[in-house]
Short mmCIF file of N, CA and C in Angstrom, two decimals:
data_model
loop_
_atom_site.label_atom_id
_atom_site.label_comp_id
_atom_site.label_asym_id
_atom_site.label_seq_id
_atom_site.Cartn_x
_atom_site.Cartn_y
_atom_site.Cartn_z
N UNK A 1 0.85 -1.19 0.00
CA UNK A 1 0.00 0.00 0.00
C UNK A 1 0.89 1.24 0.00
N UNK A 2 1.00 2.22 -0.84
CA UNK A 2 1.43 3.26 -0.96
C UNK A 2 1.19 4.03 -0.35
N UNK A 3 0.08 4.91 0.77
CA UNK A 3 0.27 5.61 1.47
C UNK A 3 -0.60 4.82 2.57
N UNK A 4 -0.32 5.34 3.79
CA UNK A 4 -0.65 5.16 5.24
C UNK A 4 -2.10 6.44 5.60
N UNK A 5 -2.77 7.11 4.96
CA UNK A 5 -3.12 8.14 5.01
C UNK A 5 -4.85 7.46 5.72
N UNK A 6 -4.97 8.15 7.05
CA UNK A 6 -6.07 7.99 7.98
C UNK A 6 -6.94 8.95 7.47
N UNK A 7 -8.47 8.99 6.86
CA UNK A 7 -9.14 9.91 6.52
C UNK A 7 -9.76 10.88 7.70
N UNK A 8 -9.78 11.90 8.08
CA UNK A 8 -10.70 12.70 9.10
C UNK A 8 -11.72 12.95 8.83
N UNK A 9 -12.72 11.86 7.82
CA UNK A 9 -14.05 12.16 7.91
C UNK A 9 -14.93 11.41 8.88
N UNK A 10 -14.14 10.50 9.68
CA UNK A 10 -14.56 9.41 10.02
C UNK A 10 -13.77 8.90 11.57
N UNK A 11 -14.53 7.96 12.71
CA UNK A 11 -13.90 7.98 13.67
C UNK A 11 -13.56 6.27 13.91
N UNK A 12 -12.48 6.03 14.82
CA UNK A 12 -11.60 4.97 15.11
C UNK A 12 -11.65 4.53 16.19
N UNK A 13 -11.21 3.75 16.37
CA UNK A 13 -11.36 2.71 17.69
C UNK A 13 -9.55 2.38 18.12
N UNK A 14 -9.40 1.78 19.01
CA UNK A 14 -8.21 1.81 19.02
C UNK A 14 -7.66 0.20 18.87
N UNK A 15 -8.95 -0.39 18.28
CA UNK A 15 -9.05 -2.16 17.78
C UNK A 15 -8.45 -1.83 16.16
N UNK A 16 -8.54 -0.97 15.45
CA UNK A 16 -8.67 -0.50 14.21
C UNK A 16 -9.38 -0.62 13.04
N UNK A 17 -10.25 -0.34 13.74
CA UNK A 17 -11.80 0.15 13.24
C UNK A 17 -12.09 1.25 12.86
N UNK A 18 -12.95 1.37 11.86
CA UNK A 18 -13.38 2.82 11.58
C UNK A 18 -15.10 2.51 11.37
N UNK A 19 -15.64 3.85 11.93
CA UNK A 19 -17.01 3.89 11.24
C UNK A 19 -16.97 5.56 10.96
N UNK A 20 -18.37 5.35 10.21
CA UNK A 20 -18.15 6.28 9.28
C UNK A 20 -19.07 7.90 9.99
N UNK A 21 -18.78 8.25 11.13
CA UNK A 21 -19.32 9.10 11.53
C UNK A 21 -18.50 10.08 11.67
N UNK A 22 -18.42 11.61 11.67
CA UNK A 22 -17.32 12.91 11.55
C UNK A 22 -17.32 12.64 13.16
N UNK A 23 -15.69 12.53 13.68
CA UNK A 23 -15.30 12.97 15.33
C UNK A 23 -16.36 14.06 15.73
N UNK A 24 -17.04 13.72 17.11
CA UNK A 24 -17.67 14.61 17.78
C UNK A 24 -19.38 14.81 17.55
N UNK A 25 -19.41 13.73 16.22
CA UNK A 25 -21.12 14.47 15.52
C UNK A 25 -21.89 13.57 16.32
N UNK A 26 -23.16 14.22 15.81
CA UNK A 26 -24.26 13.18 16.94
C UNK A 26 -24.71 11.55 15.92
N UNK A 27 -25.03 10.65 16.56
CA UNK A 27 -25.31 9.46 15.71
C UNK A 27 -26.60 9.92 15.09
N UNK A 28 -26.08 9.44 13.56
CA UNK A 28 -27.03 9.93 12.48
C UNK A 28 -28.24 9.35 12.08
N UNK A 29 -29.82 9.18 11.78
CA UNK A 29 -30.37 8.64 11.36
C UNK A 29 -30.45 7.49 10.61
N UNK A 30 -29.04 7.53 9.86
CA UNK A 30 -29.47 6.45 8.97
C UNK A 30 -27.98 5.86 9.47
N UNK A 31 -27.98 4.53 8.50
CA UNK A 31 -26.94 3.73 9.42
C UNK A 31 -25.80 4.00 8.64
N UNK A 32 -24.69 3.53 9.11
CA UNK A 32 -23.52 3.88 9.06
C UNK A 32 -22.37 3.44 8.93
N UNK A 33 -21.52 2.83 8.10
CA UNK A 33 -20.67 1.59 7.85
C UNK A 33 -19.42 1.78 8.40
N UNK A 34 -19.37 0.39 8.87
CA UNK A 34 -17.55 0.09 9.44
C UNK A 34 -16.72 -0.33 8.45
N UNK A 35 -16.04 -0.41 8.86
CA UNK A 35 -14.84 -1.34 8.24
C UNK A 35 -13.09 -1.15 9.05
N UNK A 36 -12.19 -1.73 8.65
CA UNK A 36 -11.10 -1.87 8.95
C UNK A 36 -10.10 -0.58 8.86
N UNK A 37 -8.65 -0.47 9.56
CA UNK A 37 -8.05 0.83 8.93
C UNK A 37 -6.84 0.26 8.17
N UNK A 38 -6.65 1.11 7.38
CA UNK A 38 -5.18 0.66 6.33
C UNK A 38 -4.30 0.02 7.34
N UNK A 39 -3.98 0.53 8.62
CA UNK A 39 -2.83 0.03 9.92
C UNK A 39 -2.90 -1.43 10.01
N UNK A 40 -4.28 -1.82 10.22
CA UNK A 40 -4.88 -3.20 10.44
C UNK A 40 -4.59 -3.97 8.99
N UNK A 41 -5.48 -3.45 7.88
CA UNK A 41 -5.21 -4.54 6.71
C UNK A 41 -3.66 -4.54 6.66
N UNK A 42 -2.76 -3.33 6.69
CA UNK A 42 -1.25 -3.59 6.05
C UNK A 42 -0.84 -4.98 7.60
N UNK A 43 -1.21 -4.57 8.30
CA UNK A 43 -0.56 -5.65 9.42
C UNK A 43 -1.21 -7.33 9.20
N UNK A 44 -2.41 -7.14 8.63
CA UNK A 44 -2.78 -8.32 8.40
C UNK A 44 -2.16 -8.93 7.38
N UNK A 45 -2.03 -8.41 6.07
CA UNK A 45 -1.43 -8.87 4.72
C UNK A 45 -2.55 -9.65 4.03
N UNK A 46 -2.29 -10.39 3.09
CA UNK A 46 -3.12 -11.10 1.80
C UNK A 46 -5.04 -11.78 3.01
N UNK A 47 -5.69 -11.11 3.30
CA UNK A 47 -7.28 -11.38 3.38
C UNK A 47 -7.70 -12.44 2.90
N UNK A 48 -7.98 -13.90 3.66
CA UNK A 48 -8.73 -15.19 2.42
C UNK A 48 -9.92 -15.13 3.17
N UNK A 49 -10.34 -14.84 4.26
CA UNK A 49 -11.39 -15.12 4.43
C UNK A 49 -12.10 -13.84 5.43
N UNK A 50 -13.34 -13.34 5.83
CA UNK A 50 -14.09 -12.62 6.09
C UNK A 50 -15.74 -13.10 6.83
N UNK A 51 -15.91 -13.01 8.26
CA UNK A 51 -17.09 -13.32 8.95
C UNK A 51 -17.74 -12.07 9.14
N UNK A 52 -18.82 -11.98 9.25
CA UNK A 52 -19.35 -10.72 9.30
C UNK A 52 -20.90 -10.70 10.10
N UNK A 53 -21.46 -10.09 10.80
CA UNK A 53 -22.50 -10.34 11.55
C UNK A 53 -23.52 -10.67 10.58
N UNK A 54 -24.68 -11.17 10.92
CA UNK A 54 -25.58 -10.86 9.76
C UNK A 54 -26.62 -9.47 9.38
N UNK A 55 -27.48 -9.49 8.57
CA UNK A 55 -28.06 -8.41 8.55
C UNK A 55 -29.40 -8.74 10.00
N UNK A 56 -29.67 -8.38 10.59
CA UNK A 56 -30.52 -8.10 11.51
C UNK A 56 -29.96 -7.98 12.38
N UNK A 57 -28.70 -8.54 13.04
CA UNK A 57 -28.29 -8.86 14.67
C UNK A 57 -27.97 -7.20 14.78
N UNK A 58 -28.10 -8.07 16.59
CA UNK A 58 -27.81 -6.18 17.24
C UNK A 58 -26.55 -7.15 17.52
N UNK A 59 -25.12 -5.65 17.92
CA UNK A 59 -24.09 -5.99 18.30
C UNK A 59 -23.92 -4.61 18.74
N UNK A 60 -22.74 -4.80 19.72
CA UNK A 60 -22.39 -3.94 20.98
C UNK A 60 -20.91 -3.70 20.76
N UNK A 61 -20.83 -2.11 20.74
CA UNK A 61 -19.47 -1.51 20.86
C UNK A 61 -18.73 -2.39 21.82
N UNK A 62 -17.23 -2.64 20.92
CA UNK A 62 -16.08 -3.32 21.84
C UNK A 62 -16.37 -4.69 21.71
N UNK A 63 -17.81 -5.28 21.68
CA UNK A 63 -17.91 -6.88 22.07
C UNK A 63 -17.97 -7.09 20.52
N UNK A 64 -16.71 -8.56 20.32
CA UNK A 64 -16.60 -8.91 19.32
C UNK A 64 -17.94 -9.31 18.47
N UNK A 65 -17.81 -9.29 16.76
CA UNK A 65 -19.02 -9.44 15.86
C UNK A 65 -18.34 -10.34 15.06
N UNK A 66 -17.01 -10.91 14.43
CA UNK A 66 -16.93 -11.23 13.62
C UNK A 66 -15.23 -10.93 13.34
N UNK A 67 -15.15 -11.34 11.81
CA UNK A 67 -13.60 -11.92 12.68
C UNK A 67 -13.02 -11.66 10.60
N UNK A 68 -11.62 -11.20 10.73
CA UNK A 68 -11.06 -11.50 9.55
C UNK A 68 -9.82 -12.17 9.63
N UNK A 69 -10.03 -13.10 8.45
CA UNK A 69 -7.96 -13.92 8.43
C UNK A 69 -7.66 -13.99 7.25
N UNK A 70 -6.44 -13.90 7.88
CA UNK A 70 -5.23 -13.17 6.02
C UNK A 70 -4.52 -15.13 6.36
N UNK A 71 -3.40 -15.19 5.54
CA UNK A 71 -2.48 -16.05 5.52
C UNK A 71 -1.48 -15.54 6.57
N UNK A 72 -1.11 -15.01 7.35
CA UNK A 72 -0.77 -14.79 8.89
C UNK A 72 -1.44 -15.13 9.86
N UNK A 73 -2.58 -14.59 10.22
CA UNK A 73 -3.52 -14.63 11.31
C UNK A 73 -4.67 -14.60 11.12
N UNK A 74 -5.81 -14.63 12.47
CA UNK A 74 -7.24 -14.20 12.75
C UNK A 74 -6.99 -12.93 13.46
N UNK A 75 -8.08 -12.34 13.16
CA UNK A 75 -8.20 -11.15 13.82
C UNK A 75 -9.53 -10.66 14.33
N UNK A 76 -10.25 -10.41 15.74
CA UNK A 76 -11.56 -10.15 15.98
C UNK A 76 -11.52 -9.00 14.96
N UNK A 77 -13.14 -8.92 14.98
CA UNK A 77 -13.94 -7.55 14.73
C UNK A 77 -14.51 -6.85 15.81
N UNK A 78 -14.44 -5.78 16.26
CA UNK A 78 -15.05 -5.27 17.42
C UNK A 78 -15.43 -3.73 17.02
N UNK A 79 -16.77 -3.83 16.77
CA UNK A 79 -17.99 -3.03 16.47
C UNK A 79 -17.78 -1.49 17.16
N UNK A 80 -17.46 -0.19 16.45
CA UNK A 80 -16.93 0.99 17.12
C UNK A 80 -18.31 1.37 17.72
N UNK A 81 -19.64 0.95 17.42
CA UNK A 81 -20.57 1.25 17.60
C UNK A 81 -21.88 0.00 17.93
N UNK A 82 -23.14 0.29 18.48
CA UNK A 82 -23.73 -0.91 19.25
C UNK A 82 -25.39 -0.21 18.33
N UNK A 83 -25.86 -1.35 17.92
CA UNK A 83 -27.01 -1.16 17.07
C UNK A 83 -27.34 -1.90 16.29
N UNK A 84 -28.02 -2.27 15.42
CA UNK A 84 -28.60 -3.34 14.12
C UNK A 84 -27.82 -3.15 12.85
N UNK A 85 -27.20 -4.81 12.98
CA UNK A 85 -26.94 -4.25 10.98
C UNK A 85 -27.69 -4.53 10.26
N UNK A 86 -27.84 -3.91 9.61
CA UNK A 86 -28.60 -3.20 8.17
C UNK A 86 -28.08 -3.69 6.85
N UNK A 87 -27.05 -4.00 6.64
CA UNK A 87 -26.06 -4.33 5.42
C UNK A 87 -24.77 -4.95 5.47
N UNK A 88 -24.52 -6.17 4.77
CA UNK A 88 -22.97 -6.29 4.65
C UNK A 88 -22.57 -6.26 3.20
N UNK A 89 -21.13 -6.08 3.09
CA UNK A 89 -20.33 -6.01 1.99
C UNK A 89 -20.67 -7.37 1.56
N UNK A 90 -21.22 -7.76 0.65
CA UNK A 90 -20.79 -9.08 -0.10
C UNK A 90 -19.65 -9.02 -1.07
N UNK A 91 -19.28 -7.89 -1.49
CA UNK A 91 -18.27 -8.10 -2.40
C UNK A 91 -17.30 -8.20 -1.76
N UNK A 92 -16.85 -8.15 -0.26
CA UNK A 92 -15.56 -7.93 0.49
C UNK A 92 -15.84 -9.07 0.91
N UNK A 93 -17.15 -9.89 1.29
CA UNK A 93 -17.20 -11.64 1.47
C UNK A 93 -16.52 -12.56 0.56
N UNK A 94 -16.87 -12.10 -0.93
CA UNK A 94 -16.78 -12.91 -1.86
C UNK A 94 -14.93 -12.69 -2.31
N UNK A 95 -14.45 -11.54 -2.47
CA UNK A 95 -13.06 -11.39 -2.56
C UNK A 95 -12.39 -10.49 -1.15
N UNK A 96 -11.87 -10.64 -0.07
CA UNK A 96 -11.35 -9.90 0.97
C UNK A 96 -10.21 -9.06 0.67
N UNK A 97 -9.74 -9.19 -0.33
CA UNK A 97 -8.52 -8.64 -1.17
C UNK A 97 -9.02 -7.26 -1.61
N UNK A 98 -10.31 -6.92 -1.77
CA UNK A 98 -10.92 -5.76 -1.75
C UNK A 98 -10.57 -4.90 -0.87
N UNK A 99 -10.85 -5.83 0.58
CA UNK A 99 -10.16 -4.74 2.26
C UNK A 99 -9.29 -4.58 2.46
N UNK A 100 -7.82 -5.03 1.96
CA UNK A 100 -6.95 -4.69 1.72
C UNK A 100 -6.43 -3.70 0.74
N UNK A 101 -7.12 -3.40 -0.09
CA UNK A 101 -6.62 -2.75 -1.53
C UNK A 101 -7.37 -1.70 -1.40
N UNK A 102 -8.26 -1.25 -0.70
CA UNK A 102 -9.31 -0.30 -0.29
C UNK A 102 -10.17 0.23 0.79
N UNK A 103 -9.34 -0.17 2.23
CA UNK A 103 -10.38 -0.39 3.22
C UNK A 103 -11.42 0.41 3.67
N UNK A 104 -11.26 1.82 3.06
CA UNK A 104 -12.18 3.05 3.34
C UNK A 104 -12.86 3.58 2.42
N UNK A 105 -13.23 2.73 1.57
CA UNK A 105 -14.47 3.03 0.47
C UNK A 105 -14.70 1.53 -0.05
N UNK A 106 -14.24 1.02 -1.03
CA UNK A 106 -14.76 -0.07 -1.69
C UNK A 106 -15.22 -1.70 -0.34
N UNK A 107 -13.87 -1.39 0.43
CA UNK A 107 -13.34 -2.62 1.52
C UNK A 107 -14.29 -2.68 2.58
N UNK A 108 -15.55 -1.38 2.64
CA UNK A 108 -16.03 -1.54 4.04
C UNK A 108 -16.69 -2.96 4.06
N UNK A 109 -17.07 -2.81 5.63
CA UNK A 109 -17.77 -4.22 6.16
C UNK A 109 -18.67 -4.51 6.32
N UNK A 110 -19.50 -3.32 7.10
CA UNK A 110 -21.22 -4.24 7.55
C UNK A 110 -21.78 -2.54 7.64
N UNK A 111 -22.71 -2.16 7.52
CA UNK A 111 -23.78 -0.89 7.90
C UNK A 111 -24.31 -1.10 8.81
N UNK A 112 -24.58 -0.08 10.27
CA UNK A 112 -25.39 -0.32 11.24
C UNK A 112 -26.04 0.77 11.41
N UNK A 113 -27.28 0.46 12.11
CA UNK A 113 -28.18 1.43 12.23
C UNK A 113 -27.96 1.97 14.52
N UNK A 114 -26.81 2.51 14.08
CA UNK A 114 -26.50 2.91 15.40
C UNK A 114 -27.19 3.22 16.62
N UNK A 115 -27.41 2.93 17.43
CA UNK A 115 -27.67 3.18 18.78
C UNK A 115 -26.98 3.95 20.03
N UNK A 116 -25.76 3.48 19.66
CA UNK A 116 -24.76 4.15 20.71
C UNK A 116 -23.50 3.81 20.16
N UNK A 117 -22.57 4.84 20.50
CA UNK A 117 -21.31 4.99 20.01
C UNK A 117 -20.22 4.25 21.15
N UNK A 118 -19.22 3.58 20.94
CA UNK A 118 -18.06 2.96 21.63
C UNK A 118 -17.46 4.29 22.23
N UNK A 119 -16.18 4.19 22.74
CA UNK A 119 -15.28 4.42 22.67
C UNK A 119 -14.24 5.49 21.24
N UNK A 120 -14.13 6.49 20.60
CA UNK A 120 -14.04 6.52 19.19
C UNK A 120 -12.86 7.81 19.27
N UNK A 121 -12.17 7.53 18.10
CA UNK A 121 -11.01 8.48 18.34
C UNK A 121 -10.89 9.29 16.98
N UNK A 122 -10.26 10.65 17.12
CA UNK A 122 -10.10 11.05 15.94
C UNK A 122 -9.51 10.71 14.80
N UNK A 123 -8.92 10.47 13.49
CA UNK A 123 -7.95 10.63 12.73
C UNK A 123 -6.67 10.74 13.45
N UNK A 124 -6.16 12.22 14.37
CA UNK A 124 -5.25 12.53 14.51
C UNK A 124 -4.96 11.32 15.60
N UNK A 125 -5.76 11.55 16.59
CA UNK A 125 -5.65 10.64 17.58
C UNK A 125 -5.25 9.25 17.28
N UNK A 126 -6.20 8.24 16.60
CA UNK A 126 -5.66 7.29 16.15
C UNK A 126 -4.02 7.15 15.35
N UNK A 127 -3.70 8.18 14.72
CA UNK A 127 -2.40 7.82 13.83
C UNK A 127 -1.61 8.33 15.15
N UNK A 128 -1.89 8.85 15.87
CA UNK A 128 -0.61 8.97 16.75
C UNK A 128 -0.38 7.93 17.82
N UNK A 129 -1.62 7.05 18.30
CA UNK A 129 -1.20 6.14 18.73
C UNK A 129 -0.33 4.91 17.58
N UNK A 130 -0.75 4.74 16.47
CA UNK A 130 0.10 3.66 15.55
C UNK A 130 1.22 4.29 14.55
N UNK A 131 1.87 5.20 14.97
CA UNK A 131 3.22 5.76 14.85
C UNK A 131 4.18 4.75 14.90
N UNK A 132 5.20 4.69 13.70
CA UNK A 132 5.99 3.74 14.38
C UNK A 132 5.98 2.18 14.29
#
């Protein structure tokens, strides 16, 4: 991956997670998609496989939903936010090489219709903890 670049439209977890809400805003009406951060896919490497909640379940900020593994490792999923999903990526089911090659537009993971927000960090915040 050619650049390391954390978008600030959007807030982080310190699991390396992103959902797609601006730092500080109020949870939005309509739902709102996660997915992974470049830090996480580059540490994971080559993606073969992808679990993902289904569409109806409620899941809870921090408590694991689902799980991705490259040819290195497994890795939980842990939900920056607690509410119903609404949507998953099937195209990031069917090829995971997508979340790697794109994790903040094409690569996302599941849409939720939020309830309550985790734990969530800025852009800046997040890249300064994975400095290094």
């Amino acid at each position: 991956m050619a650049t390391n670049t954390i978008p600030d439209d959007r807030s982080y977890t310190e699991e390396h997670e992103w959902v797609l809400i601006a730092p500080g805003a109020a949870l939005p009406g309509t739902p709102v998609r996660v997915g992974i951060t470049s830090v996480a896919a580059a540490a994971l490497g080559d993606l073969v496989y992808v679990d993902l909640p289904e569409v109806g379940a409620t899941i809870t900020a921090g408590e694991t939903c689902g799980e991705v593994e490259s040819t290195k490792t497994v890795s939980e999923l842990y939900p920056p936010v607690s509410g119903t999903v609404t949507a998953v990526n099937s195209d990031a089911v069917d090829d995971p090489s997508i979340i790697t090659a794109d994790p903040y537009d094409a690569g996302w993971l599941f849409e939720v219709q939020a309830t309550e927000a985790g734990s969530l960090l800025t852009a800046a915040e997040y890249a300064a903890r994975n400095e290094g």
